Amino acid sequence: MTEKEIYGTEPAVRSMTRRTLMQGSFLTAAAMMARGFSLPAWATTPAPIVTMGKAKSVIQIWMWGGPAHLDTFDPKPEAGSDYSGPLDHPIETNVSGMRISELLPLLAKQGDKYSLIRSMTHGLYSHETASYTVQTGRLSGGHDVFPNVGAVVSLFKGYKAGYKGLIPPYIVLTEPQGRFAEEGFMGQQYKPFATGGDPNQARFAVEGVVVPGVTDQRQKDRRALLHQMDSLGNSLKDDPQVAALNTTERQAYELILGDAGKVFDLSQEKDELRDRYGRTTFGQSCLAARRLVEKGVPYVTINYNAGWDTHKQNFQTMRRRLPEMDKGLSTLLQDLSDRGLLESTVVWWCGEFGRTPKVAWEAPWNGGRGHWGSVFSAMVAGGGFQGGHVVGSSDARGEEVKDRPVYPLDLIGSIYRQMGIPADARLPHPEGLDVTTIPSKAEGLPMAGLLKELV
Amino acid sequence: MKKMWVTVAVMVTLVSGSILAQKPAAAKTAGFGSAGKVDPVYESAAAVVPQNRIDELVFAHWKQAGVQPARLCSDAVFVRRAYLDVIGTLPTQAETQRFLADTAPQKRSRLIDELLERDEFADYWAMRWSDTLRIKAEFPINLWPNAAQSYHHWIREALHEDMPYDQFAQAMLTASGSDFREAPANFYRAMQDKSPKTIARTVALTFMGTRAENWPPEKLDQMAVFFAHVGYKPTREWKEEIVFFDPTGEQGGVKRTAAELAAVSLPLNAVLPDGKKVRLAEDQDPRKVFADWLTTPENPWFSRAITNRVWFWLMGRGLTADPDETGPGAKVENAALLDYLQQELVRSHFNLKQIYRLILTSEAYQLSSIPVGDGAKSRANFASYAPRRLDAEVLIDALCQVTGTSEDYSSAIPEPYTFMPEGTRAISLPDGSITSSFLELFGKPARDTGLQSERNNSFNDAQRLHMLNSSHVQKKIQQGPALQDLARGAKNNDDLVNLLYLTVLSRSPSNDERATAKQKLQGGGRREAVMDMTWAMFNSTEFLYRH
């Protein structure tokens, strides 16, 4: 395989370098503006139409790799089989006129709970820059690396804002994304805690919280031994560094031996409910996410890295993976709703981009789809976002935004709004620069403003 | 501002002149005696007596501040400290025993000399330099794996071969060519953007030890002129990029209007950061003019930034509050000491190892971490060794070494260059994008900014949980072949306890510790007891911190 294939330049433009691609994509954004899309900045949005939201938590379903918008929430059977492939029978949801992929029948029954944004755009085509932009709203290549949504939420809703849980305020289920430093310039304390382990195993061995094969008694004995053996620690008790070590130890044991860690004990849930979520890593991650927000954890990311980067054999992957996503995500929405948590929990689903609408049938792709940043889809539910709406649209073949472009900052800013985080709240910058959660118009980033249709 | 520098430079020269004329230091300054009982595990009973000029300057500072120094550290503390600080590697049990058994009076300085020549010295310091220079294939630096690795390789070789520091800086600042073939040219690529201003800021941070964002804007604009002719162009090879001197200024990292191009058109009058005016000729690469100014021995910015940084790296605290700000406005804790170090660097023809050697063989470096009197004051005056949590990479390497296990490292870029062979040590990873969840959790720098503060070694809850209770660490203890060999090879319980302490904590146990350990061994299953003791040692302050 060549490097290009592995790294994933989409087949349609694979003769171009990534550099020219990037330039091309920025032109796309500029061209959109020229075509008359107005770009009012957040700062100049007229006085708030709604009051700040009251959502308490966010669950982010991160579709690592970028799933095809045409095969999920923006089906285009009318464009012909070169676009829709074999998935050309989308189904109606319980909201009339809102169609989604035929592989998502359970989500189709809950269209009233979520809304779709079919006009997401940023014009970026490589994983790392697109992942960064979708989750920070900023463009890469400036002076700073900005914090992502999870880090910002954990700043404004975490320990400094009165959160007292022993579970860290920003959790990733289960492996880190590994694309960029989520905390950006804000520093290490805003890094997410990645659980490791697999919630679909008999015991969800969250790294550090649950270690299989060590009984509580042995935990206690070992701890006593540690105190007895920590000679230098006893000599340096007054050193602030060492004192911090002792504080973290106390907190760690509250989590290991106390009740807080039980949030990861999925066996406390009824088998029937666990089955409904699906006995898959994703399904049980959704269940774990619900348990976490139930305990007040402000931000949970499910890093759903399940082969969505479908350069090859896209449709096989869709048939294999979408049913598991359908089961997990639909049960999550239902379960949150049944428990009265949906109102206070934002759920957002998005990848770094969509995929090439025109299927690459030829070898070596064999029905693959490349990266596509001109238009893609996102889903939002709960936390005060209205369900049953479709925001914006793509053109007949799903290649460009047709109307109402939504930029990553618009979605992010709307989530902040629902969480009660003001657009002009300052972020702690190491050089003391004046940086706000949502940039001012002067910074020139593309934005269209709040998702008014949904709040 | 400029005037101040001139004065300092003159003073430095005077000080150095007097040094050359000096008699051996020890005769001049009286030693300090320490109060209280000696803890033989961590402390030495020997009096603290100045060994070199650093000590004289540090001792004088203590007197002034009214601080009592800590005792000297014990040999066992020293051997562990020296290995961790100089080569980022735990001494093996055999290395520790050899050092402890050595009776030569000069054994500490001999060990320093040995360690400075080890391959791991180059590995470990190439890691620090790679943090500082942001060597990372992936976002946001995007060097791409093979360029990142050729860059890292070049730095490692430069350290290994003792390349004089002025040449090291010159090579990077004046490099032209392909990122794959002319490794130092990556200096101009390892930045978030390639505008002349960003290059100037990066050069200021890296080689002048100052944050240009705090400068008056016109001063940064003046410096940016020297980097206005750095051109970049792609080649037909995937991800190859040529850095070159572009006299027209057209192919730089920013698009310029005709007027802007005219403004940077050579020849040109330019102003150096010290205010000196120079004429940039038509056929002259302004980077070379800048680099020559920068590395001239009389330029205080250059030597000050690096000596302060080396002091910060070895002592855990710089002579200025922020190790990345040593400019004229920065308050220096012991100005005479910094002047002396600068002068020594120049005198040794920019041999950095000479500065390492001077610091590491000083008494100031060899103090115990247990302070006498007010701890904060003691640390602030370098009157005791500052304990610091081990770096993420050093910690995982130490855990692997003790247990005989290895780690998997991978990159988000599934490229052949990013596949690391089994047994690769974390300190030798060539590219910041090659990582593991352990390294991320324990604060391996993101290599976004090059600031020293990116590496945060304070303990947090998640790290503590991982050490206390993760299956990752538990598995190493349970299945580590080196530990099993140790337990099998021990002649009796006494021997076992001794070996375990030497292997994990680089020292023999005290009588109390031996008694506790033997009791534990007799109390139940031997295998479980060894595991639990290893676990307790891994979680002790002594293991987790350099001390």
PDB file of C-alpha atoms in Angstrom, chain B residues 20 70 177 215 235 248 251 294 350 519:
ATOM      1  CA  LEU B  20      41.208  32.369  36.006  1.00  0.00           C
ATOM      2  CA  ALA B  70      20.677  20.369  53.736  1.00  0.00           C
ATOM      3  CA  GLY B 177      17.309  21.738   1.899  1.00  0.00           C
ATOM      4  CA  TRP B 215       8.233  42.490  23.427  1.00  0.00           C
ATOM      5  CA  THR B 235       8.691  18.336  -4.261  1.00  0.00           C
ATOM      6  CA  THR B 248      12.534  37.511  -3.527  1.00  0.00           C
ATOM      7  CA  GLN B 251       7.736  31.738  -1.507  1.00  0.00           C
ATOM      8  CA  LEU B 294      23.276  35.323  17.987  1.00  0.00           C
ATOM      9  CA  PHE B 350      30.201  26.225  23.875  1.00  0.00           C
ATOM     10  CA  GLN B 519       7.698 -10.199  58.502  1.00  0.00           C
TER      11      GLN B 519
END
